[in-house]
CSV table of C-alpha atoms in Angstrom, one decimal:
chain,number,residue,atom,x,y,z
F,1437,UNK,CA,-49.5,5.1,25.1
F,1438,UNK,CA,-50.5,1.7,25.6
F,1439,UNK,CA,-53.0,2.5,28.3
F,1440,UNK,CA,-54.7,-0.4,27.5
F,1441,UNK,CA,-52.2,-3.0,28.0
F,1442,UNK,CA,-53.0,-4.6,31.7
F,1443,UNK,CA,-49.5,-3.9,33.3
F,1444,UNK,CA,-49.3,-0.6,32.2
F,1445,UNK,CA,-48.9,1.4,35.1
F,1446,UNK,CA,-46.1,-1.0,36.3
F,1447,UNK,CA,-44.4,-0.8,33.1
F,1448,UNK,CA,-44.6,2.9,33.4
F,1449,UNK,CA,-44.0,4.1,37.0
F,1450,UNK,CA,-41.7,1.5,38.2
F,1451,UNK,CA,-40.0,-1.1,35.3
F,1452,UNK,CA,-38.9,2.2,33.3
F,1453,UNK,CA,-37.8,4.4,36.6
F,1454,UNK,CA,-35.7,1.5,37.5
F,1455,UNK,CA,-34.1,-0.4,34.5
F,1456,UNK,CA,-34.0,3.9,33.5
F,1457,UNK,CA,-31.7,4.8,36.3
F,1458,UNK,CA,-30.0,1.1,36.0
F,1459,UNK,CA,-28.8,2.3,32.5
F,1460,UNK,CA,-27.8,5.9,33.2
F,1461,UNK,CA,-25.8,5.0,36.6
F,1462,UNK,CA,-24.4,2.2,33.9
F,1463,UNK,CA,-25.6,-1.0,35.3
F,1464,UNK,CA,-27.4,-1.5,32.4
F,1465,UNK,CA,-26.5,-0.8,29.1
F,1466,UNK,CA,-29.2,0.9,26.5
F,1467,UNK,CA,-29.7,-2.0,24.2
F,1468,UNK,CA,-30.2,-4.5,27.3
F,1469,UNK,CA,-33.2,-1.6,28.7
F,1470,UNK,CA,-34.8,-2.2,25.1
F,1471,UNK,CA,-35.3,-5.5,24.7
F,1472,UNK,CA,-36.5,-6.2,28.4
F,1473,UNK,CA,-38.9,-2.9,27.5
F,1474,UNK,CA,-40.2,-4.7,24.5
F,1475,UNK,CA,-40.2,-8.4,26.0
F,1476,UNK,CA,-42.6,-6.7,28.7
F,1477,UNK,CA,-45.1,-5.1,26.2
F,1478,UNK,CA,-45.0,-7.4,23.8
F,1479,UNK,CA,-46.3,-10.0,26.7
F,1480,UNK,CA,-48.6,-7.4,27.7
F,1481,UNK,CA,-49.8,-7.1,24.6
F,1482,UNK,CA,-50.5,-10.5,23.6
F,1483,UNK,CA,-52.5,-10.8,27.3
F,1484,UNK,CA,-54.3,-7.9,25.9
F,1485,UNK,CA,-55.2,-10.3,22.9
F,1486,UNK,CA,-56.5,-13.2,23.6
F,1487,UNK,CA,-59.1,-11.2,25.8
F,1488,UNK,CA,-60.0,-9.5,22.2
F,1489,UNK,CA,-61.4,-12.8,20.7
């Protein structure tokens, strides 16, 4: 788990829950959900990496 990311708590408690529910209800597809997750986590990882220099 990338718990070092500032936005991890929000991702884990809000984004995962909401987007998973949307996908299960057929309001979204799995591919889009995973792409959205990757986009969010990539942004968070880049922000974290910028603080490590």
